Amino acid sequence: MKILQDLSYNELCALMESLGEKPFRASQIYTALASGLDISEISNISNALKEKLLLEYENCAVKVEQKLVSVDGTEKYLFLLSDGNIVEGVYMKNNYGNTQCLSTQVGCRMGCKFCASGIGGLVRNLTSGEMLATVAKVNRINGGTIKNRAVTNIVLMGSGEPFDNYENTIKFLKLVSSDKGLNVSLRNISLSTCGLVPQIYKFSEEGLPVNLTISLHQPFDEKRKELMPIAKAYSLQEILKACAYYFEKTGRRYIFEYSLVKGENDTKECANELIKLLKGKPCHVNVIRLNEVKESGLKSTTEKEAYSFVGLLEKGGLSATVRRLNGADIDGACGQLRRNYIELKK
Ligand code: SAH
């Protein structure tokens, strides 16, 4: 069965025409789906039209299977997909708005050592409509509408590698920012990649003003290969070259993620090497403390050490901040909650 949310507004108009329906039906359906409704819940179209749609399309693209709320207010969701797979999402309340962190794949094939998402490998890509439906549901649950959204910001930092699911991710960005739908500003969306160089070049040409974030985590290539297998394919110099191209094409600065792992990448030597690599570049470094995942055995750096690491970077002339660790008590790290859920079901 297909996912109706995969269709753009124009594609939905064409579908209505092919079904012999009036064009304004497309607008009604598009609005309803963007509001987080399932097909059966749309009240202003006929049952006959719903039945026609349900012959080919899933009634419910994603269903909220579980919702956990952290002591810090962060909400973590497990979504059930129509084929029985599970993905997760996180909703964080901030003073400037609310951010949804979403998954782009079920599992991941990048195999980063510290990350729970990759432990079982890649199961499948999410479609653009499935990604969109997770936003629509979370927005609705938090009292948002398409005119007055609860979800104001989006980060593609859940499970999966967005650039390993490139076409669906690009279509999702177009769908979620469509003024016919949720109309989330692309400038409020961040996409994080572990560093797939060809896709960084391709993305630079898309004309989408999304914030590009790259997971760096180690300034020495040889060590980075141990932490992130993708480093065997692309060196840091190749990544930096692609980032320079991105800046040249878009005029947008880029961000590096740096998750501190005790004794691995939190040394003075690492800070100095980072400064050497990044000084003078139009970039910012987001330092986070590792969210410990039991399978990896890796330990987190303390908060105090994280601040002194950032202090070293700043002294070296970099723009850097320590990012808050959200929802650690509810398995906030990518892929943790899905893994625990699957283990419990066994
Ligand atoms: N595949 C994309 C998006 C992944 S998640 C990427 O690699 O960028 C977003 C960020 O969280 C990445 O920087 C990722 O390396 C980091 N991350 C994953 N697991 C983590 C953990 N347990 N603790 C801290 N950061 C983690």
mmCIF file of C-alpha atoms and ligand atoms in Angstrom:
data_model
loop_
_atom_site.group_PDB
_atom_site.id
_atom_site.type_symbol
_atom_site.label_atom_id
_atom_site.label_comp_id
_atom_site.label_asym_id
_atom_site.label_seq_id
_atom_site.Cartn_x
_atom_site.Cartn_y
_atom_site.Cartn_z
ATOM 1 C CA MET A 1 0.000 0.000 0.000
ATOM 2 C CA LYS A 2 1.133 3.533 -0.726
ATOM 3 C CA ILE A 3 1.451 6.529 1.590
ATOM 4 C CA LEU A 4 -0.816 9.461 0.639
ATOM 5 C CA GLN A 5 1.470 11.921 2.470
ATOM 6 C CA ASP A 6 4.203 11.097 -0.065
ATOM 7 C CA LEU A 7 2.308 13.206 -2.594
ATOM 8 C CA SER A 8 3.018 16.886 -3.014
ATOM 9 C CA TYR A 9 0.023 19.218 -3.279
ATOM 10 C CA ASN A 10 0.307 19.210 -7.091
ATOM 11 C CA GLU A 11 0.517 15.429 -7.171
ATOM 12 C CA LEU A 12 -2.570 15.226 -4.973
ATOM 13 C CA CYS A 13 -4.410 17.590 -7.359
ATOM 14 C CA ALA A 14 -3.518 15.258 -10.237
ATOM 15 C CA LEU A 15 -4.777 12.271 -8.236
ATOM 16 C CA MET A 16 -8.106 14.000 -7.565
ATOM 17 C CA GLU A 17 -8.471 14.769 -11.237
ATOM 18 C CA SER A 18 -7.768 11.140 -12.161
ATOM 19 C CA LEU A 19 -10.449 10.059 -9.675
ATOM 20 C CA GLY A 20 -12.945 12.474 -11.213
ATOM 21 C CA GLU A 21 -13.022 14.648 -8.081
ATOM 22 C CA LYS A 22 -13.236 18.446 -7.843
ATOM 23 C CA PRO A 23 -9.848 20.198 -7.449
ATOM 24 C CA PHE A 24 -10.724 21.686 -4.033
ATOM 25 C CA ARG A 25 -10.791 18.147 -2.594
ATOM 26 C CA ALA A 26 -6.990 18.137 -2.922
ATOM 27 C CA SER A 27 -6.776 21.181 -0.719
ATOM 28 C CA GLN A 28 -9.105 19.657 1.899
ATOM 29 C CA ILE A 29 -7.181 16.397 2.019
ATOM 30 C CA TYR A 30 -3.772 18.063 2.036
ATOM 31 C CA THR A 31 -4.774 20.301 4.937
ATOM 32 C CA ALA A 32 -6.252 17.384 6.891
ATOM 33 C CA LEU A 33 -3.167 15.192 6.493
ATOM 34 C CA ALA A 34 -0.814 18.044 7.384
ATOM 35 C CA SER A 35 -2.943 18.553 10.494
ATOM 36 C CA GLY A 36 -2.097 15.024 11.564
ATOM 37 C CA LEU A 37 -5.343 13.243 10.678
ATOM 38 C CA ASP A 38 -5.610 9.769 9.187
ATOM 39 C CA ILE A 39 -7.645 9.320 5.994
ATOM 40 C CA SER A 40 -10.608 7.835 7.910
ATOM 41 C CA GLU A 41 -10.674 10.901 10.175
ATOM 42 C CA ILE A 42 -11.114 13.474 7.399
ATOM 43 C CA SER A 43 -14.593 14.859 8.010
ATOM 44 C CA ASN A 44 -15.198 17.053 4.978
ATOM 45 C CA ILE A 45 -14.883 14.470 2.202
ATOM 46 C CA SER A 46 -17.380 11.738 1.287
ATOM 47 C CA ASN A 47 -17.122 8.168 2.489
ATOM 48 C CA ALA A 48 -17.059 7.104 -1.147
ATOM 49 C CA LEU A 49 -13.894 9.136 -1.760
ATOM 50 C CA LYS A 50 -12.294 7.808 1.416
ATOM 51 C CA GLU A 51 -13.032 4.256 0.324
ATOM 52 C CA LYS A 52 -11.485 4.910 -3.071
ATOM 53 C CA LEU A 53 -8.353 6.286 -1.428
ATOM 54 C CA LEU A 54 -8.142 3.417 1.049
ATOM 55 C CA LEU A 55 -8.004 0.878 -1.779
ATOM 56 C CA GLU A 56 -4.539 2.130 -2.630
ATOM 57 C CA TYR A 57 -3.285 4.151 0.328
ATOM 58 C CA GLU A 58 -2.587 3.362 3.994
ATOM 59 C CA ASN A 59 -5.162 4.886 6.297
ATOM 60 C CA CYS A 60 -2.526 5.709 8.857
ATOM 61 C CA ALA A 61 1.033 6.397 7.686
ATOM 62 C CA VAL A 62 2.432 6.419 11.225
ATOM 63 C CA LYS A 63 0.756 5.660 14.522
ATOM 64 C CA VAL A 64 2.036 6.844 17.897
ATOM 65 C CA GLU A 65 2.806 3.565 19.657
ATOM 66 C CA GLN A 66 4.333 5.046 22.799
ATOM 67 C CA LYS A 67 5.077 8.455 24.293
ATOM 68 C CA LEU A 68 7.485 9.030 27.172
ATOM 69 C CA VAL A 69 7.976 12.321 28.972
ATOM 70 C CA SER A 70 11.303 13.194 30.601
ATOM 71 C CA VAL A 71 11.700 15.112 33.854
ATOM 72 C CA ASP A 72 13.079 17.971 31.725
ATOM 73 C CA GLY A 73 9.886 18.042 29.602
ATOM 74 C CA THR A 74 11.413 16.356 26.572
ATOM 75 C CA GLU A 75 8.987 13.947 24.916
ATOM 76 C CA LYS A 76 10.082 10.814 23.177
ATOM 77 C CA TYR A 77 7.841 9.045 20.675
ATOM 78 C CA LEU A 78 7.841 5.577 19.182
ATOM 79 C CA PHE A 79 6.013 5.512 15.872
ATOM 80 C CA LEU A 80 4.599 2.355 14.364
ATOM 81 C CA LEU A 81 4.908 2.308 10.579
ATOM 82 C CA SER A 82 2.354 0.573 8.363
ATOM 83 C CA ASP A 83 4.677 -2.424 7.785
ATOM 84 C CA GLY A 84 5.175 -2.977 11.521
ATOM 85 C CA ASN A 85 8.563 -1.255 11.768
ATOM 86 C CA ILE A 86 9.284 1.187 14.563
ATOM 87 C CA VAL A 87 11.046 4.559 14.448
ATOM 88 C CA GLU A 88 11.530 7.179 17.099
ATOM 89 C CA GLY A 89 11.254 10.909 17.392
ATOM 90 C CA VAL A 90 11.890 13.482 20.107
ATOM 91 C CA TYR A 91 10.062 16.731 20.908
ATOM 92 C CA MET A 92 11.965 19.370 22.891
ATOM 93 C CA LYS A 93 10.440 22.554 24.291
ATOM 94 C CA ASN A 94 12.681 25.613 24.135
ATOM 95 C CA ASN A 95 12.081 29.259 24.869
ATOM 96 C CA TYR A 96 12.451 30.170 21.177
ATOM 97 C CA GLY A 97 10.052 27.450 19.978
ATOM 98 C CA ASN A 98 9.823 23.692 19.957
ATOM 99 C CA THR A 99 12.085 21.311 18.130
ATOM 100 C CA GLN A 100 11.237 17.924 16.751
ATOM 101 C CA CYS A 101 14.104 15.528 16.148
ATOM 102 C CA LEU A 102 13.179 13.007 13.524
ATOM 103 C CA SER A 103 14.416 9.768 12.019
ATOM 104 C CA THR A 104 15.068 9.315 8.312
ATOM 105 C CA GLN A 105 15.641 5.547 8.284
ATOM 106 C CA VAL A 106 14.649 2.469 10.265
ATOM 107 C CA GLY A 107 18.069 1.580 11.683
ATOM 108 C CA CYS A 108 21.205 2.837 9.946
ATOM 109 C CA ARG A 109 24.089 1.309 8.046
ATOM 110 C CA MET A 110 26.784 3.793 9.034
ATOM 111 C CA GLY A 111 27.845 1.789 12.096
ATOM 112 C CA CYS A 112 29.207 4.632 14.277
ATOM 113 C CA LYS A 113 30.605 2.966 17.393
ATOM 114 C CA PHE A 114 28.846 5.197 19.948
ATOM 115 C CA CYS A 115 25.413 5.199 18.313
ATOM 116 C CA ALA A 116 22.524 2.839 19.100
ATOM 117 C CA SER A 117 20.769 3.346 15.745
ATOM 118 C CA GLY A 118 23.261 1.334 13.755
ATOM 119 C CA ILE A 119 23.464 -1.711 16.009
ATOM 120 C CA GLY A 120 21.002 -3.790 13.984
ATOM 121 C CA GLY A 121 22.031 -2.297 10.626
ATOM 122 C CA LEU A 122 19.697 -0.648 8.148
ATOM 123 C CA VAL A 123 16.168 -2.050 7.900
ATOM 124 C CA ARG A 124 14.740 0.403 5.371
ATOM 125 C CA ASN A 125 14.447 4.005 4.318
ATOM 126 C CA LEU A 126 11.528 6.119 5.484
ATOM 127 C CA THR A 127 9.486 7.693 2.710
ATOM 128 C CA SER A 128 9.103 11.468 2.622
ATOM 129 C CA GLY A 129 5.443 11.084 3.615
ATOM 130 C CA GLU A 130 6.270 8.942 6.637
ATOM 131 C CA MET A 131 8.726 11.576 7.868
ATOM 132 C CA LEU A 132 6.105 14.254 7.267
ATOM 133 C CA ALA A 133 3.431 12.247 9.094
ATOM 134 C CA THR A 134 5.613 12.022 12.239
ATOM 135 C CA VAL A 135 5.788 15.830 12.292
ATOM 136 C CA ALA A 136 2.055 16.206 11.676
ATOM 137 C CA LYS A 137 1.241 13.795 14.534
ATOM 138 C CA VAL A 138 3.593 15.374 17.067
ATOM 139 C CA ASN A 139 2.379 18.838 16.120
ATOM 140 C CA ARG A 140 -1.240 17.754 16.611
ATOM 141 C CA ILE A 141 -0.583 15.982 19.937
ATOM 142 C CA ASN A 142 1.027 19.168 21.241
ATOM 143 C CA GLY A 143 -1.972 21.294 20.319
ATOM 144 C CA GLY A 144 -0.536 22.660 17.092
ATOM 145 C CA THR A 145 -2.444 23.297 13.879
ATOM 146 C CA ILE A 146 -1.079 24.179 10.456
ATOM 147 C CA LYS A 147 -1.821 27.860 11.093
ATOM 148 C CA ASN A 148 -0.353 27.860 14.601
ATOM 149 C CA ARG A 149 2.292 25.188 14.821
ATOM 150 C CA ALA A 150 3.611 23.641 18.020
ATOM 151 C CA VAL A 151 6.589 22.252 16.082
ATOM 152 C CA THR A 152 8.553 25.300 14.944
ATOM 153 C CA ASN A 153 11.958 23.715 14.384
ATOM 154 C CA ILE A 154 13.102 20.376 13.022
ATOM 155 C CA VAL A 155 16.396 18.544 13.275
ATOM 156 C CA LEU A 156 17.113 15.488 11.146
ATOM 157 C CA MET A 157 19.132 13.953 13.933
ATOM 158 C CA GLY A 158 17.167 10.869 14.856
ATOM 159 C CA SER A 159 17.939 7.398 13.581
ATOM 160 C CA GLY A 160 19.404 7.045 10.139
ATOM 161 C CA GLU A 161 21.660 8.946 7.809
ATOM 162 C CA PRO A 162 19.620 11.515 5.847
ATOM 163 C CA PHE A 163 22.129 11.577 2.984
ATOM 164 C CA ASP A 164 21.899 7.772 2.682
ATOM 165 C CA ASN A 165 18.185 8.352 1.941
ATOM 166 C CA TYR A 166 18.830 11.418 -0.161
ATOM 167 C CA GLU A 167 15.816 11.700 -2.495
ATOM 168 C CA ASN A 168 13.216 11.031 0.213
ATOM 169 C CA THR A 169 14.905 13.498 2.550
ATOM 170 C CA ILE A 170 14.935 16.246 -0.087
ATOM 171 C CA LYS A 171 11.283 15.615 -0.903
ATOM 172 C CA PHE A 172 10.444 15.689 2.818
ATOM 173 C CA LEU A 173 12.129 19.100 3.157
ATOM 174 C CA LYS A 174 10.006 20.407 0.294
ATOM 175 C CA LEU A 175 6.790 18.881 1.681
ATOM 176 C CA VAL A 176 7.225 20.088 5.253
ATOM 177 C CA SER A 177 8.035 23.624 4.122
ATOM 178 C CA SER A 178 5.176 23.796 1.607
ATOM 179 C CA ASP A 179 2.820 26.713 2.229
ATOM 180 C CA LYS A 180 -0.059 24.361 1.442
ATOM 181 C CA GLY A 181 0.924 22.253 4.426
ATOM 182 C CA LEU A 182 2.869 22.705 7.642
ATOM 183 C CA ASN A 183 4.917 25.560 6.196
ATOM 184 C CA VAL A 184 7.921 25.060 8.505
ATOM 185 C CA SER A 185 10.647 27.518 7.527
ATOM 186 C CA LEU A 186 13.631 25.738 5.974
ATOM 187 C CA ARG A 187 15.872 28.075 7.985
ATOM 188 C CA ASN A 188 14.480 26.401 11.104
ATOM 189 C CA ILE A 189 15.517 22.958 9.904
ATOM 190 C CA SER A 190 18.909 21.315 10.505
ATOM 191 C CA LEU A 191 20.165 18.298 8.643
ATOM 192 C CA SER A 192 22.955 16.243 10.152
ATOM 193 C CA THR A 193 25.242 13.941 8.162
ATOM 194 C CA CYS A 194 28.141 11.745 9.207
ATOM 195 C CA GLY A 195 29.987 13.150 6.199
ATOM 196 C CA LEU A 196 28.846 11.658 2.886
ATOM 197 C CA VAL A 197 30.951 13.900 0.665
ATOM 198 C CA PRO A 198 29.243 13.454 -2.751
ATOM 199 C CA GLN A 199 25.884 14.279 -1.178
ATOM 200 C CA ILE A 200 27.299 17.424 0.483
ATOM 201 C CA TYR A 201 28.192 18.658 -3.016
ATOM 202 C CA LYS A 202 24.781 17.666 -4.369
ATOM 203 C CA PHE A 203 22.980 19.294 -1.443
ATOM 204 C CA SER A 204 24.881 22.542 -2.066
ATOM 205 C CA GLU A 205 23.044 22.805 -5.399
ATOM 206 C CA GLU A 206 19.512 22.170 -4.078
ATOM 207 C CA GLY A 207 18.789 25.782 -3.149
ATOM 208 C CA LEU A 208 17.299 24.742 0.203
ATOM 209 C CA PRO A 209 18.303 27.120 3.049
ATOM 210 C CA VAL A 210 18.560 24.323 5.625
ATOM 211 C CA ASN A 211 21.305 24.336 8.273
ATOM 212 C CA LEU A 212 23.953 21.772 7.388
ATOM 213 C CA THR A 213 25.520 19.911 10.282
ATOM 214 C CA ILE A 214 28.369 17.436 10.024
ATOM 215 C CA SER A 215 29.252 14.836 12.645
ATOM 216 C CA LEU A 216 32.972 15.238 13.155
ATOM 217 C CA HIS A 217 33.712 13.655 16.544
ATOM 218 C CA GLN A 218 37.462 13.126 15.915
ATOM 219 C CA PRO A 219 40.018 15.461 14.335
ATOM 220 C CA PHE A 220 42.489 12.662 13.478
ATOM 221 C CA ASP A 221 41.489 10.564 10.448
ATOM 222 C CA GLU A 222 43.009 7.318 11.722
ATOM 223 C CA LYS A 223 41.181 7.604 15.038
ATOM 224 C CA ARG A 224 37.990 8.769 13.313
ATOM 225 C CA LYS A 225 37.973 5.546 11.282
ATOM 226 C CA GLU A 226 37.779 3.593 14.545
ATOM 227 C CA LEU A 227 34.785 5.612 15.734
ATOM 228 C CA MET A 228 32.998 6.151 12.417
ATOM 229 C CA PRO A 229 33.516 3.593 9.611
ATOM 230 C CA ILE A 230 32.435 6.202 7.010
ATOM 231 C CA ALA A 231 35.792 7.919 7.656
ATOM 232 C CA LYS A 232 37.410 5.086 5.695
ATOM 233 C CA ALA A 233 35.606 6.378 2.606
ATOM 234 C CA TYR A 234 36.025 10.141 3.129
ATOM 235 C CA SER A 235 38.871 11.940 4.861
ATOM 236 C CA LEU A 236 38.429 15.079 6.941
ATOM 237 C CA GLN A 237 40.190 17.092 4.243
ATOM 238 C CA GLU A 238 37.642 15.882 1.688
ATOM 239 C CA ILE A 239 34.808 16.820 4.052
ATOM 240 C CA LEU A 240 36.279 20.276 4.630
ATOM 241 C CA LYS A 241 36.641 20.799 0.888
ATOM 242 C CA ALA A 242 32.988 19.868 0.385
ATOM 243 C CA CYS A 243 32.000 22.244 3.205
ATOM 244 C CA ALA A 244 33.947 25.066 1.565
ATOM 245 C CA TYR A 245 32.018 24.378 -1.640
ATOM 246 C CA TYR A 246 28.752 24.428 0.313
ATOM 247 C CA PHE A 247 29.645 27.832 1.753
ATOM 248 C CA GLU A 248 30.674 29.143 -1.659
ATOM 249 C CA LYS A 249 27.358 28.032 -3.206
ATOM 250 C CA THR A 250 24.974 28.956 -0.384
ATOM 251 C CA GLY A 251 26.730 31.629 1.677
ATOM 252 C CA ARG A 252 25.638 29.641 4.734
ATOM 253 C CA ARG A 253 27.970 28.667 7.514
ATOM 254 C CA TYR A 254 28.009 25.035 8.594
ATOM 255 C CA ILE A 255 28.037 23.331 11.951
ATOM 256 C CA PHE A 256 30.115 20.489 13.328
ATOM 257 C CA GLU A 257 28.774 18.084 15.928
ATOM 258 C CA TYR A 258 31.320 16.843 18.390
ATOM 259 C CA SER A 259 30.152 14.262 20.952
ATOM 260 C CA LEU A 260 32.676 13.947 23.759
ATOM 261 C CA VAL A 261 33.734 10.409 24.606
ATOM 262 C CA LYS A 262 35.845 10.000 27.698
ATOM 263 C CA GLY A 263 39.487 9.408 26.859
ATOM 264 C CA GLU A 264 38.774 9.102 23.127
ATOM 265 C CA ASN A 265 38.275 12.584 21.713
ATOM 266 C CA ASP A 266 38.206 14.904 24.738
ATOM 267 C CA THR A 267 41.954 15.493 25.091
ATOM 268 C CA LYS A 268 43.888 18.724 24.752
ATOM 269 C CA GLU A 269 45.590 17.233 21.720
ATOM 270 C CA CYS A 270 42.190 16.768 20.054
ATOM 271 C CA ALA A 271 41.175 20.345 20.886
ATOM 272 C CA ASN A 272 44.392 21.658 19.357
ATOM 273 C CA GLU A 273 43.956 19.587 16.219
ATOM 274 C CA LEU A 274 40.358 20.781 15.865
ATOM 275 C CA ILE A 275 41.576 24.367 16.078
ATOM 276 C CA LYS A 276 44.179 23.634 13.411
ATOM 277 C CA LEU A 277 41.532 22.115 11.128
ATOM 278 C CA LEU A 278 38.751 24.644 11.578
ATOM 279 C CA LYS A 279 40.283 27.999 12.449
ATOM 280 C CA GLY A 280 39.104 30.754 10.121
ATOM 281 C CA LYS A 281 36.400 28.604 8.544
ATOM 282 C CA PRO A 282 32.773 29.845 8.533
ATOM 283 C CA CYS A 283 31.655 27.207 10.984
ATOM 284 C CA HIS A 284 30.454 26.577 14.522
ATOM 285 C CA VAL A 285 31.218 23.584 16.755
ATOM 286 C CA ASN A 286 28.425 22.069 18.846
ATOM 287 C CA VAL A 287 29.912 20.036 21.639
ATOM 288 C CA ILE A 288 27.677 17.471 23.332
ATOM 289 C CA ARG A 289 28.451 14.921 25.973
ATOM 290 C CA LEU A 290 28.043 11.335 24.863
ATOM 291 C CA ASN A 291 24.689 9.819 25.693
ATOM 292 C CA GLU A 292 25.947 6.499 27.016
ATOM 293 C CA VAL A 293 24.665 3.477 25.101
ATOM 294 C CA LYS A 294 25.233 0.282 27.045
ATOM 295 C CA GLU A 295 26.243 -1.807 24.006
ATOM 296 C CA SER A 296 29.208 0.408 23.097
ATOM 297 C CA GLY A 297 30.960 0.493 26.464
ATOM 298 C CA LEU A 298 32.021 4.093 25.734
ATOM 299 C CA LYS A 299 31.796 6.608 28.570
ATOM 300 C CA SER A 300 30.757 10.228 28.604
ATOM 301 C CA THR A 301 32.975 13.164 29.502
ATOM 302 C CA THR A 302 31.791 15.129 32.553
ATOM 303 C CA GLU A 303 29.975 18.423 32.136
ATOM 304 C CA LYS A 304 32.882 20.299 33.653
ATOM 305 C CA GLU A 305 35.340 18.718 31.224
ATOM 306 C CA ALA A 306 32.981 19.527 28.341
ATOM 307 C CA TYR A 307 33.048 23.218 29.309
ATOM 308 C CA SER A 308 36.822 23.255 29.576
ATOM 309 C CA PHE A 309 37.092 21.547 26.159
ATOM 310 C CA VAL A 310 34.901 24.269 24.644
ATOM 311 C CA GLY A 311 36.999 26.839 26.497
ATOM 312 C CA LEU A 312 40.087 25.539 24.696
ATOM 313 C CA LEU A 313 38.342 25.750 21.320
ATOM 314 C CA GLU A 314 37.201 29.310 21.992
ATOM 315 C CA LYS A 315 40.647 30.342 23.136
ATOM 316 C CA GLY A 316 41.930 28.913 19.867
ATOM 317 C CA GLY A 317 39.573 31.171 17.930
ATOM 318 C CA LEU A 318 36.710 28.790 17.171
ATOM 319 C CA SER A 319 33.030 29.476 17.713
ATOM 320 C CA ALA A 320 31.849 26.658 19.960
ATOM 321 C CA THR A 321 29.141 25.862 22.520
ATOM 322 C CA VAL A 322 28.204 23.036 24.848
ATOM 323 C CA ARG A 323 24.808 21.719 23.936
ATOM 324 C CA ARG A 324 22.333 20.604 26.548
ATOM 325 C CA LEU A 325 21.821 16.885 26.994
ATOM 326 C CA ASN A 326 18.069 16.337 26.596
ATOM 327 C CA GLY A 327 15.996 13.453 27.840
ATOM 328 C CA ALA A 328 18.826 11.192 29.026
ATOM 329 C CA ASP A 329 16.410 9.516 31.447
ATOM 330 C CA ILE A 330 14.120 8.441 28.593
ATOM 331 C CA ASP A 331 16.749 6.951 26.276
ATOM 332 C CA GLY A 332 17.186 10.271 24.501
ATOM 333 C CA ALA A 333 20.043 9.148 22.261
ATOM 334 C CA CYS A 334 19.378 8.101 18.674
ATOM 335 C CA GLY A 335 18.068 4.580 18.402
ATOM 336 C CA GLN A 336 18.153 3.779 22.122
ATOM 337 C CA LEU A 337 14.424 3.699 22.700
ATOM 338 C CA ARG A 338 13.677 1.623 19.592
ATOM 339 C CA ARG A 339 16.305 -0.938 20.637
ATOM 340 C CA ASN A 340 14.926 -1.241 24.130
ATOM 341 C CA TYR A 341 11.397 -1.570 22.788
ATOM 342 C CA ILE A 342 12.404 -4.346 20.387
ATOM 343 C CA GLU A 343 14.312 -6.174 23.157
ATOM 344 C CA LEU A 344 11.277 -5.998 25.444
ATOM 345 C CA LYS A 345 8.968 -7.403 22.742
ATOM 346 C CA LYS A 346 11.277 -10.426 22.215
HETATM 347 N N1 SAH B 1 23.365 10.160 10.607
HETATM 348 C C1 SAH B 1 23.390 11.559 10.968
HETATM 349 C C2 SAH B 1 22.342 11.911 12.002
HETATM 350 C C3 SAH B 1 22.570 11.143 13.250
HETATM 351 S S1 SAH B 1 22.156 11.652 14.802
HETATM 352 C C4 SAH B 1 24.770 11.928 11.493
HETATM 353 O O1 SAH B 1 25.591 11.046 11.672
HETATM 354 O O2 SAH B 1 25.041 13.105 11.671
HETATM 355 C C5 SAH B 1 22.704 13.225 15.176
HETATM 356 C C6 SAH B 1 23.973 13.321 16.003
HETATM 357 O O3 SAH B 1 23.973 12.546 17.208
HETATM 358 C C7 SAH B 1 25.192 12.885 15.229
HETATM 359 O O4 SAH B 1 26.182 13.854 15.404
HETATM 360 C C8 SAH B 1 25.578 11.594 15.906
HETATM 361 O O5 SAH B 1 26.929 11.296 15.701
HETATM 362 C C9 SAH B 1 25.217 11.895 17.338
HETATM 363 N N2 SAH B 1 25.051 10.736 18.219
HETATM 364 C C10 SAH B 1 24.606 9.509 17.923
HETATM 365 N N3 SAH B 1 24.584 8.732 19.020
HETATM 366 C C11 SAH B 1 25.021 9.489 20.038
HETATM 367 C C12 SAH B 1 25.226 9.267 21.424
HETATM 368 N N4 SAH B 1 24.977 8.101 21.963
HETATM 369 N N5 SAH B 1 25.681 10.294 22.186
HETATM 370 C C13 SAH B 1 25.928 11.505 21.627
HETATM 371 N N6 SAH B 1 25.759 11.780 20.347
HETATM 372 C C14 SAH B 1 25.325 10.777 19.548
#
